[in-house]
Short mmCIF file of C-alpha atoms in Angstrom, two decimals:
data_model
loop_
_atom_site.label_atom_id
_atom_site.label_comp_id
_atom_site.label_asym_id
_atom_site.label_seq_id
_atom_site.Cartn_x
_atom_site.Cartn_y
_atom_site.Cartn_z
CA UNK R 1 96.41 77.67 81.82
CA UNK R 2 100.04 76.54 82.51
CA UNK R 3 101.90 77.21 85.16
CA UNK R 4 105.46 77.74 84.81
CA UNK R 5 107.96 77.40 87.55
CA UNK R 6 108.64 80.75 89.19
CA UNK R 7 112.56 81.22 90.52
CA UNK R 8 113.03 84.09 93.06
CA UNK R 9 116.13 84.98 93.49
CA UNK R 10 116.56 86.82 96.56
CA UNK R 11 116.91 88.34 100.24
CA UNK R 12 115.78 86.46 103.28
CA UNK R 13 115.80 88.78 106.82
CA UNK R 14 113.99 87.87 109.81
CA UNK R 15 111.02 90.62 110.75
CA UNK R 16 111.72 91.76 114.48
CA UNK R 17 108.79 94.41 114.23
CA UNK R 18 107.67 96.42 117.06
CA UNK R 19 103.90 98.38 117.18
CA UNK R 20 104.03 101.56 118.37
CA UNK R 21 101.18 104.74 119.12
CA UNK R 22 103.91 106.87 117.46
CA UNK R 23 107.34 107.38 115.55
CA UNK R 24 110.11 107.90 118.17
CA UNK R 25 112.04 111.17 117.21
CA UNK R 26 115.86 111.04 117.72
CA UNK R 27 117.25 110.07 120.86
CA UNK R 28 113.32 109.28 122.64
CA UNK R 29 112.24 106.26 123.87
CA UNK R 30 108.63 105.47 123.18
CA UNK R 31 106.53 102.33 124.86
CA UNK R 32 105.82 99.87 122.49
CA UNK R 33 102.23 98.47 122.19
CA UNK R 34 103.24 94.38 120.83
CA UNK R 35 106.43 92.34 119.12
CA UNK R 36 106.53 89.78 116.78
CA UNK R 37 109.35 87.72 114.88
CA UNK R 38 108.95 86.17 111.76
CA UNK R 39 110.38 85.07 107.86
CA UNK R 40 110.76 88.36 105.85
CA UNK R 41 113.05 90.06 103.51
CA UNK R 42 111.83 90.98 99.92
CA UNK R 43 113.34 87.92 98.18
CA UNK R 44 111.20 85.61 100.92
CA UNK R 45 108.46 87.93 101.03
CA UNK R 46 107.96 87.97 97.05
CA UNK R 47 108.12 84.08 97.20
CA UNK R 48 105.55 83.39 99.69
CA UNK R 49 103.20 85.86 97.63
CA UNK R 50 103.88 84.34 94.64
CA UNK R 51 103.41 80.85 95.85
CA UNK R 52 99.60 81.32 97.99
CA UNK R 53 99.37 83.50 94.99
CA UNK R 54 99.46 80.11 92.92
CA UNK R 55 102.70 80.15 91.98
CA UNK R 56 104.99 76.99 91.87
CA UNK R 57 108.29 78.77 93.56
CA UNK R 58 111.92 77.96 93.77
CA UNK R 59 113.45 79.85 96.15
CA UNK R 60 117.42 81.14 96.06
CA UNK R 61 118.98 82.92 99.07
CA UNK R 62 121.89 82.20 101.66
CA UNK R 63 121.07 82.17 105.13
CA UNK R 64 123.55 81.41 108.60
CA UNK R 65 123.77 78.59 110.11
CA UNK R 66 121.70 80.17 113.46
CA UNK R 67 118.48 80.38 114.92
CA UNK R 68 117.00 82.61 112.56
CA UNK R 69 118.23 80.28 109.36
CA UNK R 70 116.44 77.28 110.80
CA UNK R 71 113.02 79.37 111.16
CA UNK R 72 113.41 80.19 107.89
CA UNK R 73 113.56 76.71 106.39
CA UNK R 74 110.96 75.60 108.73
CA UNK R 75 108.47 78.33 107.21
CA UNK R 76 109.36 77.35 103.78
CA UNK R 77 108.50 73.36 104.40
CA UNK R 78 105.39 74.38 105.24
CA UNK R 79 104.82 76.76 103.00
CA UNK R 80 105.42 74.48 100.17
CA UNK R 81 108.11 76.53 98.65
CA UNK R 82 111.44 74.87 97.45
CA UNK R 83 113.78 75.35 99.21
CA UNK R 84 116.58 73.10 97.97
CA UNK R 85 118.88 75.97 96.49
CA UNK R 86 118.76 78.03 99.82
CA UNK R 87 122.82 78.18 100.92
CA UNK R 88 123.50 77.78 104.80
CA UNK R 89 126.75 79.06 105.66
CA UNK R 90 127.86 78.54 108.69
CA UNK R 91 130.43 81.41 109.26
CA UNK R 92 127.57 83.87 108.27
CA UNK R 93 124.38 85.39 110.55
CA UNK R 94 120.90 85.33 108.73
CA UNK R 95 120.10 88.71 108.23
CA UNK R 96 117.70 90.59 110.24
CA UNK R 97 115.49 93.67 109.80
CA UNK R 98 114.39 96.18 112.15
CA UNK R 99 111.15 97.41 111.78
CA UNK R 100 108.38 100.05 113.46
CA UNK R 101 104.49 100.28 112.61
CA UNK R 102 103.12 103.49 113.71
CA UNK R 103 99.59 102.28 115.24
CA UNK R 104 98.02 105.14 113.97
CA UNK R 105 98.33 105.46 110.38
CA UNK R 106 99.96 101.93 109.74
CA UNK R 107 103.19 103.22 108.24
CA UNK R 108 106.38 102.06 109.02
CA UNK R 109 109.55 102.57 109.09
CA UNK R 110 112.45 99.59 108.59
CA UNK R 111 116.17 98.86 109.25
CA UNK R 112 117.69 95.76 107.26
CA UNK R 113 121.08 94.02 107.82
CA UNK R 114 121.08 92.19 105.13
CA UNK R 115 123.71 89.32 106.62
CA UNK R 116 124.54 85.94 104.88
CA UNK R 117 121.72 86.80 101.72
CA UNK R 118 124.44 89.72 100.91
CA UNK R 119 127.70 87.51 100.45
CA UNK R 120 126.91 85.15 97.07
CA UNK R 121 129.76 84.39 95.70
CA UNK R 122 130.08 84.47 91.86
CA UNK R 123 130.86 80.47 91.97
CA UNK R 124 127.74 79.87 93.65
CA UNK R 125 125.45 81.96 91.37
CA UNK R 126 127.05 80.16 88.63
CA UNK R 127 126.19 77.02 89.76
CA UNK R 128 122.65 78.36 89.49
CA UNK R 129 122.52 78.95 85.61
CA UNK R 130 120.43 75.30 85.32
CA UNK R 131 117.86 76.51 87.71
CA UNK R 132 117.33 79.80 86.07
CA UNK R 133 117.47 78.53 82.48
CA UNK R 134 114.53 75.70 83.64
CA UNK R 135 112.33 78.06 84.78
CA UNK R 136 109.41 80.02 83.29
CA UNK R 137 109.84 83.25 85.07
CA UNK R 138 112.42 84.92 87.17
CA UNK R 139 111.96 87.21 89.88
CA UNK R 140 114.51 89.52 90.84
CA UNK R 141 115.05 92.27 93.56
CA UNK R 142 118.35 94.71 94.82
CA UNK R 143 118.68 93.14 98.80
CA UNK R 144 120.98 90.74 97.98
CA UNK R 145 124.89 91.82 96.72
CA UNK R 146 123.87 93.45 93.44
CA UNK R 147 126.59 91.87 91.48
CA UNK R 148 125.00 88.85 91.43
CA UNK R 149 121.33 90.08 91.15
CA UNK R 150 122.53 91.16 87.70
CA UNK R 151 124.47 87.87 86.95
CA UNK R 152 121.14 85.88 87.73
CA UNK R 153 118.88 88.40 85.49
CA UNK R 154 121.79 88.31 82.66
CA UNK R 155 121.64 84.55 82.59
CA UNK R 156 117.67 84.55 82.50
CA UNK R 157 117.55 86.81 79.51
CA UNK R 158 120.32 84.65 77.77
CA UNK R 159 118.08 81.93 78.38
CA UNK R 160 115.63 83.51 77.10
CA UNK R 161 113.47 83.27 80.93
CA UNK R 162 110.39 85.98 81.35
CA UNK R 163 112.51 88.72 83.94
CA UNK R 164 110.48 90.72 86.66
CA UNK R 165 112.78 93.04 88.05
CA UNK R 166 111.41 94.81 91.55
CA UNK R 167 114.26 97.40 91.61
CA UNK R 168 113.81 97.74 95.58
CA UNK R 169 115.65 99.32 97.91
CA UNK R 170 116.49 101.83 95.70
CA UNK R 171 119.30 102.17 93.73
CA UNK R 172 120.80 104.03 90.34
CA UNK R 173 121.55 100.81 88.04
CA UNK R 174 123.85 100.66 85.14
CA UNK R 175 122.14 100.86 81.58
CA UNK R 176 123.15 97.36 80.75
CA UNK R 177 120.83 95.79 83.41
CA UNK R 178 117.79 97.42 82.36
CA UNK R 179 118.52 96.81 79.10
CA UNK R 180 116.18 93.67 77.83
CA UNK R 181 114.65 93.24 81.03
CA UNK R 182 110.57 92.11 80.07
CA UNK R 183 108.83 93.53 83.31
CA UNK R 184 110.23 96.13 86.08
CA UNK R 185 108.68 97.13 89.10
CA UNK R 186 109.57 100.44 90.46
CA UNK R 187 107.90 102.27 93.26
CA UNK R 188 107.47 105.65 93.07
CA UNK R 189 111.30 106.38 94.76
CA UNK R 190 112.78 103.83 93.31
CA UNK R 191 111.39 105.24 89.52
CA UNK R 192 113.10 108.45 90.55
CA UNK R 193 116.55 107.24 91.50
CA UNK R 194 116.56 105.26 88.02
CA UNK R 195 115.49 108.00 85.87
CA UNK R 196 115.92 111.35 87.52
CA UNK R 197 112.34 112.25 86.97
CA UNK R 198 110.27 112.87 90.07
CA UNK R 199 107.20 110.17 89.90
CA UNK R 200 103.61 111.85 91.76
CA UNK R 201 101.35 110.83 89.69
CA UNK R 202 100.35 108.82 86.37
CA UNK R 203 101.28 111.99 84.36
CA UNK R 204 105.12 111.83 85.56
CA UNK R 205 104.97 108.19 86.07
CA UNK R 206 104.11 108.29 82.47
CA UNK R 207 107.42 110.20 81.55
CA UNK R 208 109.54 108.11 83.92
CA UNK R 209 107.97 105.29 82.34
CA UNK R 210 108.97 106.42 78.91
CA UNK R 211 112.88 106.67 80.31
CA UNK R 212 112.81 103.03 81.45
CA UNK R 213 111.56 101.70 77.87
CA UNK R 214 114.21 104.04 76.26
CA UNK R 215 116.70 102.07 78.02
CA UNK R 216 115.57 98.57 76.63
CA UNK R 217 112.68 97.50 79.09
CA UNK R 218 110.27 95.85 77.84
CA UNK R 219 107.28 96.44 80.34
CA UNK R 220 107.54 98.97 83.38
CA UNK R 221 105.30 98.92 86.31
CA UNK R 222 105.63 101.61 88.81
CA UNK R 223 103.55 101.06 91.92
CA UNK R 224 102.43 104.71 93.45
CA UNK R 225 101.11 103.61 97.08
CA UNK R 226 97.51 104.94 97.58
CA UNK R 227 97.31 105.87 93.71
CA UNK R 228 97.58 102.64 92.69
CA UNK R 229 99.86 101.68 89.71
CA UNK R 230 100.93 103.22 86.05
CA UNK R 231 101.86 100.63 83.81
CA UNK R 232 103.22 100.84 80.26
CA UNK R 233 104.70 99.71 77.22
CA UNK R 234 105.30 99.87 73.80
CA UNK R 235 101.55 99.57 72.44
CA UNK R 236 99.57 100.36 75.70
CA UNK R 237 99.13 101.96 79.21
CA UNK R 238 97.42 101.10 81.65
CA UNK R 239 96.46 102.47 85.52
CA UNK R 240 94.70 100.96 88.81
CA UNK R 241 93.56 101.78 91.55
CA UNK R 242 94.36 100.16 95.42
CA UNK R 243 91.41 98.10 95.96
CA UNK R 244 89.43 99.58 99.06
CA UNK R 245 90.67 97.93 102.44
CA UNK R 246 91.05 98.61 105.48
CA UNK R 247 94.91 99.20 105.79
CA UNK R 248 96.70 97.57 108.85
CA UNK R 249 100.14 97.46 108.34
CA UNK R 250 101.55 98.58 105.07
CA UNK R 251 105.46 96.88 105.41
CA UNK R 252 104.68 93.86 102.94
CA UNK R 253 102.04 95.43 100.49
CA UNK R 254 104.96 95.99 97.43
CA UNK R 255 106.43 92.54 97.98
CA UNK R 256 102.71 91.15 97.67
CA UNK R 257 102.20 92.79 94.48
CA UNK R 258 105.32 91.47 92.77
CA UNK R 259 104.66 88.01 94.03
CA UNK R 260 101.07 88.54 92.62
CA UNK R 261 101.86 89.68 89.55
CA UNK R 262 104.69 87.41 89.04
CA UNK R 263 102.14 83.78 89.61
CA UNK R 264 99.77 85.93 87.53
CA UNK R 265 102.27 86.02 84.71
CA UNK R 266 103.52 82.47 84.99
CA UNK R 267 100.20 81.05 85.00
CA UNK R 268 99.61 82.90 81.79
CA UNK R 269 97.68 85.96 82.18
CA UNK R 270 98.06 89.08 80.24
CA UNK R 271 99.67 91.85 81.42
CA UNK R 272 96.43 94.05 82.43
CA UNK R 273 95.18 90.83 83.98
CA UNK R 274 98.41 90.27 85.99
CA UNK R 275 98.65 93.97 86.79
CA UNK R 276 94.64 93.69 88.29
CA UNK R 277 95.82 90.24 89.84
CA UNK R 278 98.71 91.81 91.41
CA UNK R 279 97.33 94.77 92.81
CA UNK R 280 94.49 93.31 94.17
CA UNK R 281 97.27 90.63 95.97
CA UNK R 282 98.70 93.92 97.51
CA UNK R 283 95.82 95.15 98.26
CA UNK R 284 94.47 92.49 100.51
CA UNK R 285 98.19 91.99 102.28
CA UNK R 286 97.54 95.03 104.32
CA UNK R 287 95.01 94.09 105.66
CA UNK R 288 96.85 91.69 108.19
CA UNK R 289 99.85 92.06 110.78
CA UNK R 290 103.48 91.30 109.28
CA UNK R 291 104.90 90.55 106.18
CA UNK R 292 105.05 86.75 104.64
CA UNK R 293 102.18 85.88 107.33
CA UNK R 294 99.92 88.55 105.61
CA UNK R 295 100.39 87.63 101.68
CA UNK R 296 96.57 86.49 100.69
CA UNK R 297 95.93 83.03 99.18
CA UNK R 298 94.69 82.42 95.66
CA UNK R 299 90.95 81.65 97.21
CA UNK R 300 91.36 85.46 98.90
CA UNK R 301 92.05 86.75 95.65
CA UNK R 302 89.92 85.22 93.64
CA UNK R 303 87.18 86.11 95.26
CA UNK R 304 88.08 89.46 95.73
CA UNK R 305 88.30 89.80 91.67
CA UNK R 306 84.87 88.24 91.33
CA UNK R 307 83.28 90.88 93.76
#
């Protein structure tokens, strides 16, 4: 099968995440068990997944001129991602996110300041429109400025570019957006800000799903957590279960399945196969520490599809 070049355009926010037996409440201090610091933000996070996914990955974000931006373009050498439309500006901090896993239960809870990925400038997404128009598929999220998020999907679809559209954080979007988009990614949350229906369960993911085609998607994906996934579109459906694992930390597991699903696509897979691909690529990221250090390799995955 081919495999077409993947562009994500995206956040990049350093991981400062602290382990802890429990959630403070407001105004309590609670002892922390470890720290680490690494790469993170969904934009980064959705490229490294895609790219030990199998993906060959472009990826676009602006980072400062600091610490934190040289880290980041470290991780990507090695990685093998390209990195040669990253921005460094040098009167902006790299963005940073704040986040606590609950020992326990392995849920967490996350601050982002978004920084220097949250300041494109409409010349410099512009200068982008070769990139885009090159590549095979383009993979989208809401952590950078949204104006250009939609400037970058508009030009893919003009170029007629495969669009995967992980609607995360959440957000209401304008009608326009959606409209023409081939694959969107909702969670459950982020399915309910769009469409005003509340998603529990493949019934009402079904009926949130039916909103999002209404409005000129082509494909919708809504991830529901330990439920798996509802997927549908205008000749099938399809549902998933997670894959049974034993759940670690849970921060990276949505950015794993849209970098799954998004080599999955641009190596040529159906949809049902890149829906099994990706959530299988989710699965397995929770069962590590962190974020980008956690995504699973394409051995990982394959194997865990041939069990």
């Amino acid at each position: 099968m081919e495999n077409k070049k993947i562009v994500v355009f995206g956040s990049y926010v350093t991981d400062l995440t602290g382990r802890t037996p429990k959630f403070p409440t407001e105004g309590e201090t609670v002892m922390g068990v470890s720290f680490k610091s690494g790469p993170g933000g969904k934009g980064s996070n959705q490229a490294v997944a895609a790219k030990r996914a199998g993906g060959d990955v472009t990826l676009v974000t602006r980072l400062g001129e600091d610490d934190f931006g040289k880290l980041a373009l470290n991780f990507y050498d090695k990685e093998g991602i390209d990195s040669s439309k990253i921005i460094v500006d040098k009167n902006s901090d790299t963005g940073a996110a704040l986040i606590i896993v609950n020992e326990a239960t392995g849920q967490n809870e996350i601050i982002v300041i978004i920084g220097a990925c949250g300041e494109f400038k409409p010349e410099e997404v512009q200068a982008l429109k070769e990139t885009v128009a090159s590549a095979g598929t383009v993979l989208c999220q809401l952590e950078t400025n949204p104006e250009a998020t939609y400037k970058v999907l508009d030009m893919a679809k003009q170029a007629g570019v495969t669009t995967v559209f992980n609607p995360a954080p959440a957000r209401k979007l304008p009608d326009e957006v959606l409209n023409g988009i081939d694959y969107i990614t909702p969670n459950e949350t982020e399915a309910e800000i769009i469409t005003g229906i509340a998603v529990t369960g493949y019934e009402s993911a079904a009926k949130a799903a039916d909103v999002l085609l209404g409005k000129g998607v082509k494909n919708v994906v809504i991830t529901l957590g330990n439920k798996g996934y509802y997927a549908k579109n205008a000749q099938s459906e399809f549902t998933g279960a997670p894959i049974q694992v034993n759940v670690v930390d849970t921060t990276g597991a949505g950015d794993a399945f849209n970098g799954g699903f998004t080599a999955a696509l641009a190596a040529g897979m159906s949809f049902e196969a890149a829906l099994i691909y990706g959530n299988v690529t989710g699965g397995l990221a929770v069962e590590k520490l962190g974020t980008a250090p956690a995504m699973p390799y394409k051995e990982e995955i394959m194997a865990a599809l041939n069990k």
